[in-house]
Amino acid sequence: YQRRVHGGILYYHFIPRILKISLSMAEEQKENTEVDVVRVSATRSPFVYVDRCKHLLHEGLPEVQLVGVAIAINSVASCVEILKSKKLVEVVKINTSMVKMEGRTQAELPKLQVVMKKGPEFDAVYAEYLKEKEEKEKTAAAK
């Protein structure tokens, strides 16, 4: 507990040390697994997450995990299908679960997790994508 006085009132603040330990353990676990998690929202375009996944896989991560809750599940499925149709990724694992959300009311919401790895044609397709991107930038700069 930590004691603080504010406005003549004594407050006791509980500072959990277990939380700090679990956070450091989670960071170590993330470093060991080398899987980056991309949290998908329903409000942004799926192409934002598609580009993020391509970039992370190009950086050398062996796997990328897309995660969406509730209405964002549709966006996760769209992202995965876009990446699969371009032959950039292979799906390693699909996991569904129910997560408890606490706020004004307690609710259980569906959650979708998809773990993907580089497809066999990733490097060639990504190189082509970079060439197209450079050409677009050159034409935009010329105008």
JSON list of N, CA and C in Angstrom, two decimals, residues 52-121:
[
{"chain": "A", "resi": 52, "resn": "ARG", "atom": "N", "xyz": [0.03, -4.13, -42.75]},
{"chain": "A", "resi": 52, "resn": "ARG", "atom": "CA", "xyz": [0.78, -4.36, -41.51]},
{"chain": "A", "resi": 52, "resn": "ARG", "atom": "C", "xyz": [1.32, -5.79, -41.45]},
{"chain": "A", "resi": 53, "resn": "CYS", "atom": "N", "xyz": [0.48, -6.75, -41.81]},
{"chain": "A", "resi": 53, "resn": "CYS", "atom": "CA", "xyz": [0.91, -8.16, -41.80]},
{"chain": "A", "resi": 53, "resn": "CYS", "atom": "C", "xyz": [2.02, -8.40, -42.82]},
{"chain": "A", "resi": 54, "resn": "LYS", "atom": "N", "xyz": [1.88, -7.82, -44.01]},
{"chain": "A", "resi": 54, "resn": "LYS", "atom": "CA", "xyz": [2.92, -7.97, -45.02]},
{"chain": "A", "resi": 54, "resn": "LYS", "atom": "C", "xyz": [4.24, -7.40, -44.53]},
{"chain": "A", "resi": 55, "resn": "HIS", "atom": "N", "xyz": [4.17, -6.23, -43.92]},
{"chain": "A", "resi": 55, "resn": "HIS", "atom": "CA", "xyz": [5.38, -5.58, -43.42]},
{"chain": "A", "resi": 55, "resn": "HIS", "atom": "C", "xyz": [6.05, -6.41, -42.32]},
{"chain": "A", "resi": 56, "resn": "LEU", "atom": "N", "xyz": [5.26, -6.93, -41.38]},
{"chain": "A", "resi": 56, "resn": "LEU", "atom": "CA", "xyz": [5.82, -7.72, -40.28]},
{"chain": "A", "resi": 56, "resn": "LEU", "atom": "C", "xyz": [6.47, -9.00, -40.79]},
{"chain": "A", "resi": 57, "resn": "LEU", "atom": "N", "xyz": [5.83, -9.67, -41.73]},
{"chain": "A", "resi": 57, "resn": "LEU", "atom": "CA", "xyz": [6.41, -10.89, -42.29]},
{"chain": "A", "resi": 57, "resn": "LEU", "atom": "C", "xyz": [7.68, -10.58, -43.08]},
{"chain": "A", "resi": 58, "resn": "HIS", "atom": "N", "xyz": [7.69, -9.45, -43.76]},
{"chain": "A", "resi": 58, "resn": "HIS", "atom": "CA", "xyz": [8.88, -9.06, -44.52]},
{"chain": "A", "resi": 58, "resn": "HIS", "atom": "C", "xyz": [10.05, -8.74, -43.59]},
{"chain": "A", "resi": 59, "resn": "GLU", "atom": "N", "xyz": [9.77, -8.23, -42.40]},
{"chain": "A", "resi": 59, "resn": "GLU", "atom": "CA", "xyz": [10.82, -7.91, -41.43]},
{"chain": "A", "resi": 59, "resn": "GLU", "atom": "C", "xyz": [11.51, -9.16, -40.89]},
{"chain": "A", "resi": 60, "resn": "GLY", "atom": "N", "xyz": [10.90, -10.33, -41.09]},
{"chain": "A", "resi": 60, "resn": "GLY", "atom": "CA", "xyz": [11.57, -11.56, -40.67]},
{"chain": "A", "resi": 60, "resn": "GLY", "atom": "C", "xyz": [10.85, -12.33, -39.59]},
{"chain": "A", "resi": 61, "resn": "LEU", "atom": "N", "xyz": [9.69, -11.88, -39.15]},
{"chain": "A", "resi": 61, "resn": "LEU", "atom": "CA", "xyz": [8.95, -12.66, -38.17]},
{"chain": "A", "resi": 61, "resn": "LEU", "atom": "C", "xyz": [8.44, -13.94, -38.81]},
{"chain": "A", "resi": 62, "resn": "PRO", "atom": "N", "xyz": [8.55, -15.06, -38.13]},
{"chain": "A", "resi": 62, "resn": "PRO", "atom": "CA", "xyz": [8.09, -16.31, -38.72]},
{"chain": "A", "resi": 62, "resn": "PRO", "atom": "C", "xyz": [6.57, -16.41, -38.80]},
{"chain": "A", "resi": 63, "resn": "GLU", "atom": "N", "xyz": [5.87, -15.80, -37.83]},
{"chain": "A", "resi": 63, "resn": "GLU", "atom": "CA", "xyz": [4.41, -15.87, -37.80]},
{"chain": "A", "resi": 63, "resn": "GLU", "atom": "C", "xyz": [3.82, -14.54, -37.36]},
{"chain": "A", "resi": 64, "resn": "VAL", "atom": "N", "xyz": [2.60, -14.27, -37.84]},
{"chain": "A", "resi": 64, "resn": "VAL", "atom": "CA", "xyz": [1.84, -13.10, -37.44]},
{"chain": "A", "resi": 64, "resn": "VAL", "atom": "C", "xyz": [0.46, -13.58, -37.02]},
{"chain": "A", "resi": 65, "resn": "GLN", "atom": "N", "xyz": [-0.07, -12.98, -35.96]},
{"chain": "A", "resi": 65, "resn": "GLN", "atom": "CA", "xyz": [-1.37, -13.38, -35.44]},
{"chain": "A", "resi": 65, "resn": "GLN", "atom": "C", "xyz": [-2.34, -12.20, -35.58]},
{"chain": "A", "resi": 66, "resn": "LEU", "atom": "N", "xyz": [-3.45, -12.42, -36.27]},
{"chain": "A", "resi": 66, "resn": "LEU", "atom": "CA", "xyz": [-4.54, -11.44, -36.37]},
{"chain": "A", "resi": 66, "resn": "LEU", "atom": "C", "xyz": [-5.59, -11.78, -35.32]},
{"chain": "A", "resi": 67, "resn": "VAL", "atom": "N", "xyz": [-6.02, -10.77, -34.56]},
{"chain": "A", "resi": 67, "resn": "VAL", "atom": "CA", "xyz": [-7.00, -10.99, -33.50]},
{"chain": "A", "resi": 67, "resn": "VAL", "atom": "C", "xyz": [-8.12, -9.97, -33.65]},
{"chain": "A", "resi": 68, "resn": "GLY", "atom": "N", "xyz": [-9.36, -10.45, -33.58]},
{"chain": "A", "resi": 68, "resn": "GLY", "atom": "CA", "xyz": [-10.53, -9.57, -33.62]},
{"chain": "A", "resi": 68, "resn": "GLY", "atom": "C", "xyz": [-11.59, -10.04, -32.65]},
{"chain": "A", "resi": 69, "resn": "VAL", "atom": "N", "xyz": [-12.29, -9.08, -32.04]},
{"chain": "A", "resi": 69, "resn": "VAL", "atom": "CA", "xyz": [-13.34, -9.37, -31.07]},
{"chain": "A", "resi": 69, "resn": "VAL", "atom": "C", "xyz": [-14.66, -8.79, -31.58]},
{"chain": "A", "resi": 70, "resn": "ALA", "atom": "N", "xyz": [-15.72, -9.55, -31.41]},
{"chain": "A", "resi": 70, "resn": "ALA", "atom": "CA", "xyz": [-17.10, -9.12, -31.75]},
{"chain": "A", "resi": 70, "resn": "ALA", "atom": "C", "xyz": [-17.22, -8.79, -33.23]},
{"chain": "A", "resi": 71, "resn": "ILE", "atom": "N", "xyz": [-17.60, -7.54, -33.56]},
{"chain": "A", "resi": 71, "resn": "ILE", "atom": "CA", "xyz": [-17.86, -7.22, -34.96]},
{"chain": "A", "resi": 71, "resn": "ILE", "atom": "C", "xyz": [-16.58, -7.12, -35.79]},
{"chain": "A", "resi": 72, "resn": "ALA", "atom": "N", "xyz": [-15.42, -7.13, -35.16]},
{"chain": "A", "resi": 72, "resn": "ALA", "atom": "CA", "xyz": [-14.16, -7.09, -35.89]},
{"chain": "A", "resi": 72, "resn": "ALA", "atom": "C", "xyz": [-13.78, -8.46, -36.47]},
{"chain": "A", "resi": 73, "resn": "ILE", "atom": "N", "xyz": [-14.55, -9.49, -36.12]},
{"chain": "A", "resi": 73, "resn": "ILE", "atom": "CA", "xyz": [-14.27, -10.83, -36.65]},
{"chain": "A", "resi": 73, "resn": "ILE", "atom": "C", "xyz": [-14.39, -10.84, -38.17]},
{"chain": "A", "resi": 74, "resn": "ASN", "atom": "N", "xyz": [-15.36, -10.10, -38.71]},
{"chain": "A", "resi": 74, "resn": "ASN", "atom": "CA", "xyz": [-15.51, -10.03, -40.17]},
{"chain": "A", "resi": 74, "resn": "ASN", "atom": "C", "xyz": [-14.27, -9.42, -40.82]},
{"chain": "A", "resi": 75, "resn": "SER", "atom": "N", "xyz": [-13.71, -8.41, -40.19]},
{"chain": "A", "resi": 75, "resn": "SER", "atom": "CA", "xyz": [-12.50, -7.78, -40.73]},
{"chain": "A", "resi": 75, "resn": "SER", "atom": "C", "xyz": [-11.31, -8.72, -40.69]},
{"chain": "A", "resi": 76, "resn": "VAL", "atom": "N", "xyz": [-11.20, -9.53, -39.63]},
{"chain": "A", "resi": 76, "resn": "VAL", "atom": "CA", "xyz": [-10.12, -10.51, -39.54]},
{"chain": "A", "resi": 76, "resn": "VAL", "atom": "C", "xyz": [-10.24, -11.52, -40.68]},
{"chain": "A", "resi": 77, "resn": "ALA", "atom": "N", "xyz": [-11.44, -12.02, -40.89]},
{"chain": "A", "resi": 77, "resn": "ALA", "atom": "CA", "xyz": [-11.66, -12.99, -41.97]},
{"chain": "A", "resi": 77, "resn": "ALA", "atom": "C", "xyz": [-11.34, -12.37, -43.33]},
{"chain": "A", "resi": 78, "resn": "SER", "atom": "N", "xyz": [-11.73, -11.12, -43.53]},
{"chain": "A", "resi": 78, "resn": "SER", "atom": "CA", "xyz": [-11.44, -10.43, -44.80]},
{"chain": "A", "resi": 78, "resn": "SER", "atom": "C", "xyz": [-9.93, -10.29, -45.02]},
{"chain": "A", "resi": 79, "resn": "CYS", "atom": "N", "xyz": [-9.21, -9.89, -43.98]},
{"chain": "A", "resi": 79, "resn": "CYS", "atom": "CA", "xyz": [-7.75, -9.73, -44.08]},
{"chain": "A", "resi": 79, "resn": "CYS", "atom": "C", "xyz": [-7.08, -11.04, -44.45]},
{"chain": "A", "resi": 80, "resn": "VAL", "atom": "N", "xyz": [-7.48, -12.11, -43.78]},
{"chain": "A", "resi": 80, "resn": "VAL", "atom": "CA", "xyz": [-6.88, -13.41, -44.04]},
{"chain": "A", "resi": 80, "resn": "VAL", "atom": "C", "xyz": [-7.16, -13.86, -45.47]},
{"chain": "A", "resi": 81, "resn": "GLU", "atom": "N", "xyz": [-8.38, -13.65, -45.93]},
{"chain": "A", "resi": 81, "resn": "GLU", "atom": "CA", "xyz": [-8.71, -14.06, -47.30]},
{"chain": "A", "resi": 81, "resn": "GLU", "atom": "C", "xyz": [-7.97, -13.23, -48.33]},
{"chain": "A", "resi": 82, "resn": "ILE", "atom": "N", "xyz": [-7.78, -11.94, -48.07]},
{"chain": "A", "resi": 82, "resn": "ILE", "atom": "CA", "xyz": [-7.02, -11.10, -49.00]},
{"chain": "A", "resi": 82, "resn": "ILE", "atom": "C", "xyz": [-5.58, -11.60, -49.09]},
{"chain": "A", "resi": 83, "resn": "LEU", "atom": "N", "xyz": [-4.98, -11.86, -47.94]},
{"chain": "A", "resi": 83, "resn": "LEU", "atom": "CA", "xyz": [-3.59, -12.34, -47.92]},
{"chain": "A", "resi": 83, "resn": "LEU", "atom": "C", "xyz": [-3.45, -13.72, -48.57]},
{"chain": "A", "resi": 84, "resn": "LYS", "atom": "N", "xyz": [-4.43, -14.59, -48.33]},
{"chain": "A", "resi": 84, "resn": "LYS", "atom": "CA", "xyz": [-4.39, -15.93, -48.94]},
{"chain": "A", "resi": 84, "resn": "LYS", "atom": "C", "xyz": [-4.58, -15.86, -50.45]},
{"chain": "A", "resi": 85, "resn": "SER", "atom": "N", "xyz": [-5.48, -14.99, -50.91]},
{"chain": "A", "resi": 85, "resn": "SER", "atom": "CA", "xyz": [-5.74, -14.91, -52.36]},
{"chain": "A", "resi": 85, "resn": "SER", "atom": "C", "xyz": [-4.54, -14.37, -53.12]},
{"chain": "A", "resi": 86, "resn": "LYS", "atom": "N", "xyz": [-3.73, -13.54, -52.47]},
{"chain": "A", "resi": 86, "resn": "LYS", "atom": "CA", "xyz": [-2.51, -13.03, -53.09]},
{"chain": "A", "resi": 86, "resn": "LYS", "atom": "C", "xyz": [-1.32, -13.97, -52.91]},
{"chain": "A", "resi": 87, "resn": "LYS", "atom": "N", "xyz": [-1.56, -15.12, -52.26]},
{"chain": "A", "resi": 87, "resn": "LYS", "atom": "CA", "xyz": [-0.55, -16.15, -52.02]},
{"chain": "A", "resi": 87, "resn": "LYS", "atom": "C", "xyz": [0.61, -15.63, -51.18]},
{"chain": "A", "resi": 88, "resn": "LEU", "atom": "N", "xyz": [0.29, -14.77, -50.22]},
{"chain": "A", "resi": 88, "resn": "LEU", "atom": "CA", "xyz": [1.31, -14.22, -49.33]},
{"chain": "A", "resi": 88, "resn": "LEU", "atom": "C", "xyz": [1.48, -15.05, -48.07]},
{"chain": "A", "resi": 89, "resn": "VAL", "atom": "N", "xyz": [0.40, -15.67, -47.59]},
{"chain": "A", "resi": 89, "resn": "VAL", "atom": "CA", "xyz": [0.46, -16.39, -46.30]},
{"chain": "A", "resi": 89, "resn": "VAL", "atom": "C", "xyz": [-0.19, -17.76, -46.40]},
{"chain": "A", "resi": 90, "resn": "GLU", "atom": "N", "xyz": [0.15, -18.57, -45.42]},
{"chain": "A", "resi": 90, "resn": "GLU", "atom": "CA", "xyz": [-0.53, -19.84, -45.18]},
{"chain": "A", "resi": 90, "resn": "GLU", "atom": "C", "xyz": [-1.05, -19.80, -43.74]},
{"chain": "A", "resi": 91, "resn": "VAL", "atom": "N", "xyz": [-2.27, -20.25, -43.56]},
{"chain": "A", "resi": 91, "resn": "VAL", "atom": "CA", "xyz": [-2.85, -20.25, -42.22]},
{"chain": "A", "resi": 91, "resn": "VAL", "atom": "C", "xyz": [-2.31, -21.45, -41.44]},
{"chain": "A", "resi": 92, "resn": "VAL", "atom": "N", "xyz": [-1.77, -21.16, -40.26]},
{"chain": "A", "resi": 92, "resn": "VAL", "atom": "CA", "xyz": [-1.20, -22.19, -39.41]},
{"chain": "A", "resi": 92, "resn": "VAL", "atom": "C", "xyz": [-2.24, -22.68, -38.40]},
{"chain": "A", "resi": 93, "resn": "LYS", "atom": "N", "xyz": [-2.97, -21.72, -37.81]},
{"chain": "A", "resi": 93, "resn": "LYS", "atom": "CA", "xyz": [-3.88, -22.07, -36.73]},
{"chain": "A", "resi": 93, "resn": "LYS", "atom": "C", "xyz": [-5.03, -21.07, -36.68]},
{"chain": "A", "resi": 94, "resn": "ILE", "atom": "N", "xyz": [-6.22, -21.59, -36.41]},
{"chain": "A", "resi": 94, "resn": "ILE", "atom": "CA", "xyz": [-7.40, -20.75, -36.20]},
{"chain": "A", "resi": 94, "resn": "ILE", "atom": "C", "xyz": [-7.96, -21.09, -34.83]},
{"chain": "A", "resi": 95, "resn": "ASN", "atom": "N", "xyz": [-8.17, -20.08, -34.01]},
{"chain": "A", "resi": 95, "resn": "ASN", "atom": "CA", "xyz": [-8.66, -20.30, -32.66]},
{"chain": "A", "resi": 95, "resn": "ASN", "atom": "C", "xyz": [-9.85, -19.38, -32.41]},
{"chain": "A", "resi": 96, "resn": "THR", "atom": "N", "xyz": [-10.92, -19.94, -31.86]},
{"chain": "A", "resi": 96, "resn": "THR", "atom": "CA", "xyz": [-12.08, -19.14, -31.47]},
{"chain": "A", "resi": 96, "resn": "THR", "atom": "C", "xyz": [-12.30, -19.31, -29.98]},
{"chain": "A", "resi": 97, "resn": "SER", "atom": "N", "xyz": [-12.78, -18.24, -29.35]},
{"chain": "A", "resi": 97, "resn": "SER", "atom": "CA", "xyz": [-13.05, -18.30, -27.92]},
{"chain": "A", "resi": 97, "resn": "SER", "atom": "C", "xyz": [-14.05, -17.22, -27.55]},
{"chain": "A", "resi": 98, "resn": "MET", "atom": "N", "xyz": [-14.47, -17.25, -26.31]},
{"chain": "A", "resi": 98, "resn": "MET", "atom": "CA", "xyz": [-15.35, -16.21, -25.76]},
{"chain": "A", "resi": 98, "resn": "MET", "atom": "C", "xyz": [-14.54, -15.47, -24.69]},
{"chain": "A", "resi": 99, "resn": "VAL", "atom": "N", "xyz": [-14.54, -14.14, -24.76]},
{"chain": "A", "resi": 99, "resn": "VAL", "atom": "CA", "xyz": [-13.81, -13.33, -23.79]},
{"chain": "A", "resi": 99, "resn": "VAL", "atom": "C", "xyz": [-14.81, -12.50, -22.99]},
{"chain": "A", "resi": 100, "resn": "LYS", "atom": "N", "xyz": [-14.51, -12.33, -21.71]},
{"chain": "A", "resi": 100, "resn": "LYS", "atom": "CA", "xyz": [-15.37, -11.53, -20.85]},
{"chain": "A", "resi": 100, "resn": "LYS", "atom": "C", "xyz": [-14.94, -10.07, -20.93]},
{"chain": "A", "resi": 101, "resn": "MET", "atom": "N", "xyz": [-15.90, -9.21, -21.21]},
{"chain": "A", "resi": 101, "resn": "MET", "atom": "CA", "xyz": [-15.65, -7.78, -21.24]},
{"chain": "A", "resi": 101, "resn": "MET", "atom": "C", "xyz": [-16.41, -7.16, -20.08]},
{"chain": "A", "resi": 102, "resn": "GLU", "atom": "N", "xyz": [-15.70, -6.37, -19.31]},
{"chain": "A", "resi": 102, "resn": "GLU", "atom": "CA", "xyz": [-16.34, -5.73, -18.17]},
{"chain": "A", "resi": 102, "resn": "GLU", "atom": "C", "xyz": [-16.38, -4.23, -18.40]},
{"chain": "A", "resi": 103, "resn": "GLY", "atom": "N", "xyz": [-17.49, -3.65, -18.11]},
{"chain": "A", "resi": 103, "resn": "GLY", "atom": "CA", "xyz": [-17.70, -2.22, -18.23]},
{"chain": "A", "resi": 103, "resn": "GLY", "atom": "C", "xyz": [-18.93, -1.89, -17.43]},
{"chain": "A", "resi": 104, "resn": "ARG", "atom": "N", "xyz": [-19.85, -1.20, -18.06]},
{"chain": "A", "resi": 104, "resn": "ARG", "atom": "CA", "xyz": [-21.12, -0.95, -17.39]},
{"chain": "A", "resi": 104, "resn": "ARG", "atom": "C", "xyz": [-21.88, -2.25, -17.16]},
{"chain": "A", "resi": 105, "resn": "THR", "atom": "N", "xyz": [-21.78, -3.11, -18.14]},
{"chain": "A", "resi": 105, "resn": "THR", "atom": "CA", "xyz": [-22.39, -4.44, -18.01]},
{"chain": "A", "resi": 105, "resn": "THR", "atom": "C", "xyz": [-21.33, -5.48, -18.35]},
{"chain": "A", "resi": 106, "resn": "GLN", "atom": "N", "xyz": [-21.51, -6.65, -17.82]},
{"chain": "A", "resi": 106, "resn": "GLN", "atom": "CA", "xyz": [-20.58, -7.73, -18.14]},
{"chain": "A", "resi": 106, "resn": "GLN", "atom": "C", "xyz": [-21.15, -8.51, -19.32]},
{"chain": "A", "resi": 107, "resn": "ALA", "atom": "N", "xyz": [-20.29, -8.79, -20.27]},
{"chain": "A", "resi": 107, "resn": "ALA", "atom": "CA", "xyz": [-20.74, -9.52, -21.46]},
{"chain": "A", "resi": 107, "resn": "ALA", "atom": "C", "xyz": [-19.63, -10.45, -21.93]},
{"chain": "A", "resi": 108, "resn": "GLU", "atom": "N", "xyz": [-20.02, -11.50, -22.61]},
{"chain": "A", "resi": 108, "resn": "GLU", "atom": "CA", "xyz": [-19.06, -12.39, -23.25]},
{"chain": "A", "resi": 108, "resn": "GLU", "atom": "C", "xyz": [-19.14, -12.15, -24.75]},
{"chain": "A", "resi": 109, "resn": "LEU", "atom": "N", "xyz": [-17.99, -11.89, -25.34]},
{"chain": "A", "resi": 109, "resn": "LEU", "atom": "CA", "xyz": [-17.94, -11.59, -26.77]},
{"chain": "A", "resi": 109, "resn": "LEU", "atom": "C", "xyz": [-17.09, -12.63, -27.48]},
{"chain": "A", "resi": 110, "resn": "PRO", "atom": "N", "xyz": [-17.44, -12.95, -28.72]},
{"chain": "A", "resi": 110, "resn": "PRO", "atom": "CA", "xyz": [-16.63, -13.92, -29.47]},
{"chain": "A", "resi": 110, "resn": "PRO", "atom": "C", "xyz": [-15.30, -13.29, -29.90]},
{"chain": "A", "resi": 111, "resn": "LYS", "atom": "N", "xyz": [-14.28, -14.14, -29.96]},
{"chain": "A", "resi": 111, "resn": "LYS", "atom": "CA", "xyz": [-12.94, -13.69, -30.34]},
{"chain": "A", "resi": 111, "resn": "LYS", "atom": "C", "xyz": [-12.38, -14.66, -31.38]},
{"chain": "A", "resi": 112, "resn": "LEU", "atom": "N", "xyz": [-11.77, -14.14, -32.41]},
{"chain": "A", "resi": 112, "resn": "LEU", "atom": "CA", "xyz": [-11.16, -14.95, -33.46]},
{"chain": "A", "resi": 112, "resn": "LEU", "atom": "C", "xyz": [-9.68, -14.63, -33.53]},
{"chain": "A", "resi": 113, "resn": "GLN", "atom": "N", "xyz": [-8.84, -15.67, -33.50]},
{"chain": "A", "resi": 113, "resn": "GLN", "atom": "CA", "xyz": [-7.39, -15.52, -33.63]},
{"chain": "A", "resi": 113, "resn": "GLN", "atom": "C", "xyz": [-6.94, -16.39, -34.79]},
{"chain": "A", "resi": 114, "resn": "VAL", "atom": "N", "xyz": [-6.19, -15.81, -35.70]},
{"chain": "A", "resi": 114, "resn": "VAL", "atom": "CA", "xyz": [-5.67, -16.54, -36.85]},
{"chain": "A", "resi": 114, "resn": "VAL", "atom": "C", "xyz": [-4.15, -16.35, -36.89]},
{"chain": "A", "resi": 115, "resn": "VAL", "atom": "N", "xyz": [-3.41, -17.44, -36.83]},
{"chain": "A", "resi": 115, "resn": "VAL", "atom": "CA", "xyz": [-1.95, -17.40, -36.91]},
{"chain": "A", "resi": 115, "resn": "VAL", "atom": "C", "xyz": [-1.55, -17.77, -38.33]},
{"chain": "A", "resi": 116, "resn": "MET", "atom": "N", "xyz": [-0.71, -16.92, -38.93]},
{"chain": "A", "resi": 116, "resn": "MET", "atom": "CA", "xyz": [-0.30, -17.12, -40.32]},
{"chain": "A", "resi": 116, "resn": "MET", "atom": "C", "xyz": [1.23, -17.10, -40.42]},
{"chain": "A", "resi": 117, "resn": "LYS", "atom": "N", "xyz": [1.74, -17.79, -41.43]},
{"chain": "A", "resi": 117, "resn": "LYS", "atom": "CA", "xyz": [3.16, -17.74, -41.74]},
{"chain": "A", "resi": 117, "resn": "LYS", "atom": "C", "xyz": [3.33, -17.40, -43.21]},
{"chain": "A", "resi": 118, "resn": "LYS", "atom": "N", "xyz": [4.57, -17.10, -43.60]},
{"chain": "A", "resi": 118, "resn": "LYS", "atom": "CA", "xyz": [4.85, -16.75, -44.99]},
{"chain": "A", "resi": 118, "resn": "LYS", "atom": "C", "xyz": [4.47, -17.90, -45.92]},
{"chain": "A", "resi": 119, "resn": "GLY", "atom": "N", "xyz": [3.89, -17.53, -47.04]},
{"chain": "A", "resi": 119, "resn": "GLY", "atom": "CA", "xyz": [3.61, -18.51, -48.07]},
{"chain": "A", "resi": 119, "resn": "GLY", "atom": "C", "xyz": [4.86, -18.76, -48.90]},
{"chain": "A", "resi": 120, "resn": "PRO", "atom": "N", "xyz": [4.86, -19.80, -49.72]},
{"chain": "A", "resi": 120, "resn": "PRO", "atom": "CA", "xyz": [6.06, -20.12, -50.52]},
{"chain": "A", "resi": 120, "resn": "PRO", "atom": "C", "xyz": [6.41, -19.03, -51.53]},
{"chain": "A", "resi": 121, "resn": "GLU", "atom": "N", "xyz": [5.43, -18.25, -51.98]},
{"chain": "A", "resi": 121, "resn": "GLU", "atom": "CA", "xyz": [5.67, -17.23, -53.00]},
{"chain": "A", "resi": 121, "resn": "GLU", "atom": "C", "xyz": [5.74, -15.83, -52.39]}
]
